[in-house]
Coordinates of C-alpha atoms and ligand atoms in Angstrom, one line a residue:
X13 CA -13.4 -15.3 -9.6
X14 CA -12.9 -16.2 -13.3
X15 CA -11.2 -12.8 -13.9
X16 CA -9.0 -13.4 -10.8
X17 CA -7.9 -16.8 -12.2
X18 CA -6.9 -15.2 -15.5
X19 CA -4.9 -12.6 -13.6
X20 CA -3.2 -15.4 -11.6
X21 CA -2.3 -17.3 -14.8
X22 CA -0.8 -14.4 -16.6
X23 CA 1.0 -13.4 -13.4
X24 CA 2.7 -16.8 -13.3
X25 CA 3.9 -16.4 -16.8
X26 CA 5.4 -13.0 -15.9
X27 CA 7.0 -14.5 -12.9
X28 CA 8.8 -17.0 -15.0
X29 CA 10.1 -14.2 -17.2
X30 CA 11.1 -12.2 -14.1
X31 CA 13.4 -15.0 -12.9
X32 CA 15.5 -14.4 -16.0
X33 CA 16.0 -10.7 -15.4
X34 CA 19.1 -9.5 -13.6
X35 CA 19.3 -8.8 -9.9
X36 CA 19.2 -5.3 -8.6
X37 CA 21.7 -4.8 -5.8
X38 CA 22.0 -2.0 -3.4
X39 CA 24.6 -1.4 -0.7
X40 CA 22.6 -3.2 2.0
X41 CA 19.7 -5.3 0.9
X42 CA 20.1 -8.0 -1.8
X43 CA 17.7 -10.0 -4.0
X44 CA 19.4 -13.3 -3.2
X45 CA 19.7 -12.8 0.5
X46 CA 17.9 -16.1 1.3
X47 CA 19.3 -18.1 -1.6
X48 CA 21.1 -20.5 0.6
X49 CA 19.3 -20.1 3.9
X50 CA 15.7 -20.2 2.7
X51 CA 15.4 -20.8 -1.0
X52 CA 11.7 -21.8 -0.6
X53 CA 10.6 -18.5 0.8
X54 CA 9.2 -17.0 -2.4
X55 CA 7.1 -20.0 -3.2
X56 CA 5.8 -20.3 0.3
X57 CA 4.8 -16.7 0.6
X58 CA 3.2 -16.7 -2.8
X59 CA 1.2 -19.8 -2.2
X60 CA -0.1 -18.7 1.1
X61 CA -0.9 -15.2 -0.1
X62 CA -2.6 -16.5 -3.2
X63 CA -5.1 -18.5 -1.1
X64 CA -5.8 -15.4 1.1
X65 CA -6.5 -13.3 -2.0
X66 CA -8.6 -16.1 -3.6
X67 CA -10.6 -15.9 -0.4
X68 CA -10.9 -12.1 -0.5
X69 CA -9.6 -10.0 -3.4
X70 CA -9.2 -6.9 -1.2
X71 CA -6.5 -8.6 0.9
X72 CA -3.8 -7.8 -1.8
X73 CA -4.5 -4.1 -1.3
X74 CA -4.5 -4.5 2.5
X75 CA -1.1 -6.2 2.5
X76 CA 0.4 -3.6 0.1
X77 CA -0.7 -0.9 2.4
X78 CA 0.8 -2.6 5.5
X79 CA 4.3 -2.6 3.8
X80 CA 3.9 1.2 3.2
X81 CA 2.8 1.8 6.8
X82 CA 5.7 -0.3 8.1
X83 CA 8.4 1.5 6.0
X84 CA 7.3 5.1 6.8
X85 CA 7.6 4.5 10.6
X86 CA 11.1 3.7 11.9
X87 CA 11.9 2.2 8.5
X88 CA 10.9 -1.2 7.1
X89 CA 11.3 -3.2 10.3
X90 CA 8.0 -5.0 10.8
X91 CA 7.1 -2.5 13.6
X92 CA 3.5 -2.1 12.2
X93 CA 2.9 -5.8 13.0
X94 CA 3.6 -5.5 16.8
X95 CA 0.7 -5.9 19.2
X96 CA 0.4 -4.0 22.5
X97 CA -0.6 -0.8 24.2
X98 CA 1.5 1.8 22.5
X99 CA 1.8 0.3 19.1
X100 CA 1.4 1.6 15.6
X101 CA -1.8 -0.4 15.3
X102 CA -3.4 2.2 17.6
X103 CA -2.4 5.2 15.6
X104 CA -5.1 7.1 13.7
X105 CA -4.0 5.9 10.3
X106 CA -4.2 2.2 11.4
X107 CA -6.9 1.9 14.0
X108 CA -9.9 0.1 12.6
X109 CA -8.2 0.5 9.2
X110 CA -5.0 -1.4 8.7
X111 CA -5.8 -5.1 8.1
X112 CA -4.2 -8.3 6.9
X113 CA -2.4 -9.1 10.2
X114 CA -3.9 -12.6 10.3
X115 CA -2.7 -13.3 6.8
X116 CA 0.8 -12.2 7.7
X117 CA 0.7 -14.5 10.7
X118 CA -0.4 -17.4 8.3
X119 CA 2.4 -16.6 5.9
X120 CA 5.0 -16.3 8.7
X121 CA 4.1 -19.7 10.1
X122 CA 4.3 -21.3 6.7
X123 CA 7.7 -19.7 6.2
X124 CA 8.8 -20.8 9.7
X125 CA 7.9 -24.4 8.9
X126 CA 9.9 -24.2 5.7
X127 CA 13.0 -22.7 7.4
X128 CA 12.8 -21.8 11.0
X129 CA 14.2 -18.5 12.4
X130 CA 15.6 -17.2 9.2
X131 CA 13.2 -14.8 7.4
X132 CA 12.2 -11.5 9.1
X133 CA 8.6 -10.3 9.3
X134 CA 9.8 -7.1 7.5
X135 CA 11.0 -9.1 4.5
X136 CA 7.8 -11.1 4.5
X137 CA 5.9 -7.9 4.2
X138 CA 8.1 -6.7 1.3
X139 CA 7.7 -10.0 -0.6
X140 CA 4.0 -10.2 0.1
X141 CA 3.5 -6.6 -1.1
X142 CA 5.2 -7.4 -4.4
X143 CA 3.1 -10.6 -4.8
X144 CA -0.1 -8.7 -4.0
X145 CA 0.6 -6.3 -6.9
X146 CA 1.3 -9.2 -9.1
X147 CA -1.9 -11.1 -8.2
X148 CA -3.9 -7.9 -8.9
X149 CA -2.5 -7.8 -12.4
X150 CA 0.5 -5.6 -11.9
X151 CA 4.1 -6.3 -13.0
X152 CA 6.7 -8.1 -10.8
X153 CA 10.1 -6.9 -9.6
X154 CA 13.0 -8.4 -7.7
X155 CA 12.4 -7.6 -4.0
X156 CA 15.5 -6.7 -2.1
X157 CA 15.9 -8.6 1.2
X158 CA 17.9 -8.8 4.3
X159 CA 15.9 -6.6 6.6
X160 CA 15.7 -7.5 10.3
X161 CA 12.8 -6.9 12.7
X162 CA 12.7 -4.0 15.0
X163 CA 12.4 -4.2 18.8
X164 CA 10.0 -1.3 19.2
X165 CA 6.7 0.1 17.8
X166 CA 6.4 3.8 17.5
X167 CA 2.9 5.1 18.0
X168 CA 3.9 8.7 17.9
X169 CA 6.0 8.2 14.9
X170 CA 3.0 6.6 13.1
X171 CA 0.9 9.6 14.1
X172 CA 3.4 12.1 12.7
X173 CA 5.0 10.2 9.7
X174 CA 2.0 8.7 7.9
X175 CA 0.2 11.1 5.5
X176 CA -3.5 11.7 6.1
X177 CA -6.1 11.9 3.4
X178 CA -6.8 15.5 4.3
X179 CA -3.4 16.9 3.7
X180 CA -2.2 19.2 0.9
X181 CA 0.3 18.2 -1.8
X182 CA 3.1 20.1 -0.1
X183 CA 2.3 18.4 3.3
X184 CA 2.3 15.0 1.7
X185 CA 5.5 15.7 -0.2
X186 CA 7.2 16.8 3.0
X187 CA 6.4 13.5 4.6
X188 CA 7.8 11.6 1.7
X189 CA 10.9 13.8 1.7
X190 CA 11.4 13.1 5.4
X191 CA 12.0 9.4 4.6
X192 CA 14.2 10.1 1.6
X193 CA 11.5 9.9 -1.1
X194 CA 10.6 12.5 -3.7
X195 CA 7.8 14.0 -5.8
X196 CA 7.9 11.2 -8.3
X197 CA 7.6 8.7 -5.5
X198 CA 4.5 10.5 -4.1
X199 CA 2.7 10.3 -7.5
X200 CA 3.8 6.8 -8.5
X201 CA 3.1 5.3 -5.0
X202 CA -0.2 7.0 -4.8
X203 CA -1.0 4.8 -7.8
X204 CA -1.3 2.0 -5.2
X205 CA -4.8 3.4 -4.8
X206 CA -5.6 1.6 -8.0
X207 CA -6.7 -1.3 -5.7
X208 CA -8.5 -1.4 -2.4
X209 CA -11.2 0.3 -0.4
X210 CA -11.6 3.3 1.8
X211 CA -14.0 4.1 4.6
X212 CA -16.5 7.0 4.4
X213 CA -14.8 8.7 7.3
X214 CA -11.7 9.2 5.1
X215 CA -13.5 11.3 2.4
X216 CA -16.9 12.3 3.9
X217 CA -15.8 15.9 4.5
X218 CA -15.8 16.3 0.7
X219 CA -19.4 15.4 0.4
X220 CA -21.6 17.9 2.2
X221 CA -19.9 21.0 3.5
X222 CA -16.4 21.0 2.1
X223 CA -14.1 23.5 4.0
X224 CA -17.1 25.4 5.2
X225 CA -18.4 26.3 1.7
X226 CA -21.8 24.7 2.4
X227 CA -21.3 22.6 -0.7
X228 CA -19.5 19.4 -1.8
X229 CA -15.9 19.6 -3.0
X230 CA -16.1 21.2 -6.5
X231 CA -13.2 18.9 -7.6
X232 CA -15.4 15.8 -7.2
X233 CA -17.6 14.7 -10.1
X234 CA -21.2 15.5 -9.3
X235 CA -22.6 12.0 -10.0
X236 CA -19.9 10.6 -7.8
X237 CA -20.9 13.1 -5.1
X238 CA -24.5 11.9 -5.2
X239 CA -23.5 8.2 -5.1
X240 CA -21.2 8.8 -2.1
X241 CA -23.7 11.0 -0.3
X242 CA -26.1 8.0 -0.3
X243 CA -23.4 5.6 0.7
X244 CA -22.2 7.9 3.5
X245 CA -25.1 9.6 5.2
X246 CA -23.9 12.2 7.7
X247 CA -25.6 10.2 10.5
X248 CA -23.6 7.0 9.8
X249 CA -20.5 5.9 11.7
X250 CA -18.2 6.3 8.7
X251 CA -17.3 2.7 8.5
X252 CA -18.8 1.8 5.2
X253 CA -16.4 1.4 2.3
X254 CA -16.1 2.1 -1.4
X255 CA -13.5 1.6 -4.1
X256 CA -10.5 3.9 -4.2
X257 CA -10.3 3.4 -7.9
X258 CA -13.9 3.6 -9.1
X259 CA -14.5 1.5 -12.2
X260 CA -11.4 -0.7 -11.8
X261 CA -11.4 -1.7 -8.2
X262 CA -9.4 -4.9 -8.1
X263 CA -7.1 -4.5 -11.0
X264 CA -3.6 -3.0 -10.7
X265 CA -3.6 -0.6 -13.6
X266 CA -3.3 3.1 -14.4
X267 CA -7.0 3.7 -14.2
X268 CA -6.6 5.6 -10.9
X269 CA -4.8 8.4 -12.8
X270 CA -7.4 8.5 -15.5
X271 CA -10.0 9.0 -12.7
X272 CA -8.0 12.0 -11.3
X273 CA -8.2 13.7 -14.7
X274 CA -12.0 13.3 -14.5
X275 CA -12.5 14.5 -10.9
X276 CA -13.1 11.0 -9.8
X277 CA -10.3 10.7 -7.2
X278 CA -11.8 9.4 -3.9
X279 CA -9.6 11.0 -1.2
X280 CA -8.7 14.7 -1.1
X281 CA -5.1 13.5 -1.0
X282 CA -5.7 11.7 -4.4
X283 CA -7.5 14.5 -6.2
X284 CA -5.2 17.3 -5.1
X285 CA -2.3 15.6 -7.0
X286 CA -4.1 16.7 -10.2
X287 CA -6.5 19.5 -9.3
X288 CA -4.8 21.7 -6.7
X289 CA -2.9 24.9 -7.5
X290 CA 0.2 23.4 -5.9
X291 CA -0.1 20.4 -8.3
X292 CA 0.7 22.7 -11.3
X293 CA 4.4 22.9 -10.2
X294 CA 4.7 19.5 -8.6
X295 CA 2.5 16.5 -9.3
X296 CA 0.1 17.3 -12.1
X297 CA 2.3 16.6 -15.1
X298 CA 3.2 13.1 -13.7
X299 CA -0.5 12.3 -13.1
X300 CA -1.2 13.2 -16.7
X301 CA 1.8 11.2 -17.9
X302 CA 0.8 8.0 -16.0
X303 CA -2.8 8.4 -17.1
X304 CA -1.9 7.8 -20.7
X305 CA 1.3 5.7 -20.3
X306 CA 0.7 2.6 -18.2
X307 CA 4.3 1.4 -18.8
X308 CA 5.7 4.5 -17.4
X309 CA 3.5 4.2 -14.3
X310 CA 4.6 0.5 -13.8
X311 CA 8.2 1.4 -14.3
X312 CA 8.2 4.3 -11.8
X313 CA 6.0 2.4 -9.4
X314 CA 8.5 -0.4 -9.2
X315 CA 11.4 2.0 -8.8
X316 CA 9.5 3.8 -6.0
X317 CA 8.6 0.5 -4.3
X318 CA 12.2 -0.5 -4.2
X319 CA 13.2 2.9 -2.8
X320 CA 10.4 2.7 -0.2
X321 CA 11.6 -0.8 0.8
X322 CA 15.0 0.6 1.4
X323 CA 13.9 3.1 4.1
X324 CA 16.2 2.6 7.1
X325 CA 16.4 -1.2 7.2
X326 CA 17.9 -2.9 10.2
X327 CA 20.7 -5.2 8.8
X328 CA 23.6 -7.2 10.1
X329 CA 23.1 -7.9 13.7
X330 CA 20.7 -5.0 14.4
X331 CA 17.2 -6.0 15.5
X332 CA 16.2 -9.7 15.4
X333 CA 14.4 -12.3 13.4
X334 CA 11.0 -12.4 15.2
X335 CA 9.5 -15.8 15.7
X336 CA 6.0 -14.3 15.9
X337 CA 5.4 -11.1 14.0
X338 CA 3.2 -9.7 16.7
X339 CA 5.8 -9.8 19.6
X340 CA 9.5 -9.3 20.0
X341 CA 11.3 -12.5 20.9
Ligands
HEM425 C1 0.2 9.7 -0.5 C2 -0.3 9.6 0.7 C3 -1.3 8.6 1.1 C4 -2.5 8.8 1.8 C5 -2.9 10.1 2.4 C6 -3.2 7.5 1.9 C7 -4.4 7.4 2.6 C8 -5.1 6.2 2.6 C9 -6.4 6.1 3.2 C10 -7.1 7.1 4.0 C11 -6.9 4.8 2.9 C12 -8.2 4.2 3.3 C13 -8.0 3.6 4.6 C14 -9.4 3.2 5.3 O1 -10.4 3.7 4.9 O2 -9.3 2.3 6.1 C15 -5.9 4.2 2.1 C16 -6.0 2.9 1.6 C17 -5.0 2.3 0.9 N1 -3.7 2.8 0.6 FE1 -3.1 4.7 0.9 N2 -2.5 6.6 1.3 C18 -1.3 7.2 0.8 C19 -0.3 6.5 0.1 C20 -0.3 5.1 -0.1 C21 0.9 4.4 -0.5 C22 2.3 5.0 -0.7 C23 0.5 3.1 -0.7 C24 1.3 1.9 -1.1 C25 2.4 2.0 -1.8 C26 -0.9 3.1 -0.3 C27 -1.7 1.9 -0.4 C28 -3.0 1.9 -0.1 C29 -3.9 0.7 -0.4 C30 -3.5 -0.5 -1.2 C31 -5.1 1.0 0.2 C32 -6.3 0.1 0.3 C33 -6.2 -0.8 1.5 C34 -7.3 -1.8 1.7 O3 -8.2 -1.9 0.9 O4 -7.3 -2.5 2.8 N3 -1.3 4.3 0.0 N4 -4.8 5.1 1.9
NAG426 C1 -1.7 -2.8 28.4 O1 -2.4 -2.0 29.4 C2 -3.2 -2.7 30.2 C3 -4.0 -1.7 31.1 O2 -3.2 -0.6 31.4 C4 -2.4 -3.7 31.1 O3 -3.2 -4.4 31.9 C5 -1.7 -4.6 30.1 O4 -0.8 -5.5 30.8 C6 -0.9 -3.9 29.1 N1 -0.4 -4.8 28.1 C7 0.9 -4.8 27.7 C8 1.2 -5.8 26.6 O5 1.7 -4.0 28.1
NAG427 C1 10.3 -25.4 1.5 O1 9.5 -24.9 0.4 C2 10.0 -25.3 -0.9 C3 9.2 -24.6 -1.9 O2 7.8 -24.9 -1.7 C4 10.0 -26.8 -1.0 O3 10.5 -27.3 -2.2 C5 10.8 -27.4 0.2 O4 10.7 -28.8 0.2 C6 10.3 -26.9 1.5 N1 11.2 -27.4 2.6 C7 10.7 -27.7 3.8 C8 11.7 -28.1 4.8 O5 9.5 -27.6 4.1
NAG428 C1 9.5 7.5 16.9 O1 9.3 8.4 15.8 C2 9.7 9.7 16.0 C3 9.3 10.5 14.8 O2 9.8 10.0 13.6 C4 11.2 9.8 16.3 O3 11.6 11.1 16.5 C5 11.5 8.9 17.5 O4 12.9 8.8 17.7 C6 10.9 7.5 17.3 N1 11.1 6.8 18.6 C7 11.5 5.5 18.6 C8 11.5 4.9 20.0 O5 12.0 4.9 17.7
NAG429 C1 -20.7 24.7 6.7 O1 -19.6 24.8 7.6 C2 -19.4 26.1 8.0 C3 -18.1 26.2 8.9 O2 -18.0 25.1 9.6 C4 -20.6 26.6 8.8 O3 -20.5 27.9 9.3 C5 -21.8 26.5 7.9 O4 -23.0 26.8 8.6 C6 -22.0 25.1 7.3 N1 -23.0 25.1 6.3 C7 -23.9 24.2 6.2 C8 -24.9 24.3 5.1 O5 -24.0 23.3 7.0
NAG430 C1 -16.1 1.5 13.2 O1 -16.0 0.1 13.5 C2 -15.1 -0.1 14.5 C3 -14.7 -1.5 14.6 O2 -15.8 -2.3 14.3 C4 -15.7 0.5 15.8 O3 -14.8 0.2 16.9 C5 -15.9 2.0 15.6 O4 -16.5 2.5 16.8 C6 -16.7 2.2 14.4 N1 -16.7 3.6 14.1 C7 -17.6 4.5 14.6 C8 -17.3 5.9 14.3 O5 -18.5 4.0 15.2

């Protein structure tokens, strides 16, 4: 907890500096979208998220991932938050995995009491994702706003658009390109795995009989293999969790990339960014660059987060401002 308090304190200093930097404006979304209609939104989101993270450090990671899973499916429209039978929550990538929905509800009600019917759930996710990075020790940026909430969830879209941990570099790149992102975005945004946890089920194929070889994945450090074999026995249900960034679990830094250089990536989809043959002509050089240049990682990560936040937003009179993030009005 002491370490977390230090991170909060230094984050607040950085936030004050951030307020002086210039606004980034794109064609559609703007940093000052709520300047007159809900000037308190940033403070309300940050305060509410802060207590959720003080309560459970992992929550920052969970909220950051929710924004990613929102944006990749029908654009950043809050669709991941909808409850119901055919919703994105039931897709493989989210079921028993995506979390933080209660925290988004708490933030939404705090925002609604501050200014009712004004701020979309999609924008709350974007602001909260930025603050989650900040509270984990990362650098701040100006979040572009003005998204409206979608009217449908897309369970098939979630099934096909979200990358899986078992895919190759080219398959992952293809899914990013499909939403207008590029190879740099793949590598910098994968750096989000500098915080948070993953279940055994998402990496256990690497531990015992990888691709039918009868052996563990040779691109996983052998001590790490032994550790994870005991954490994830083959008879277990796959629900136990471990750090995505071993050795620097809760801190938003470039340690994730250092791990990849040392065969300590957790997911196949992490380690292939450095170790696969395909990586030589696509992602490896960036992994190396980020591993020894944290400022470059932070700069590219922020740029990619803004790009990701710009995926097909609903603006103007499209969609709606949901009253409850879980249901359409
Ligand atoms: C490049 C393709 C990606 C793949 C294949 C992938 C896959 C995964 C998987 C399998 C987990 C563990 C889920 C679980 O065990 O319940 C996870 C966790 C996480 N992912 Fe990704 N991810 C990718 C990209 C991203 C991106 C772009 C972001 C955000 C910008 C992100 C943020 C996170 C975070 C923060 C966690 C930890 C969540 C928590 O602790 O609750 N991931 N990811
Ligand atoms: C979901 O499906 C169940 C069983 O088919 C049905 O009873 C329920 O009303 C459905 N819920 C919604 C929100 O559509
Ligand atoms: C909204 O939140 C801001 C920032 O916390 C606060 O200054 C303002 O008084 C709040 N307004 C209402 C109506 O709650
Ligand atoms: C759901 O996603 C798929 C795949 O991206 C897309 O083709 C389809 O139009 C989407 N459906 C809805 C209802 O938005
Ligand atoms: C590993 O998997 C392959 C293919 O699924 C199988 O033929 C082989 O018997 C397995 N080896 C061990 C040691 O379990
Ligand atoms: C993992 O936990 C979830 C929720 O608690 C449960 O529904 C699921 O069955 C568990 N997974 C397995 C493979 O048992």
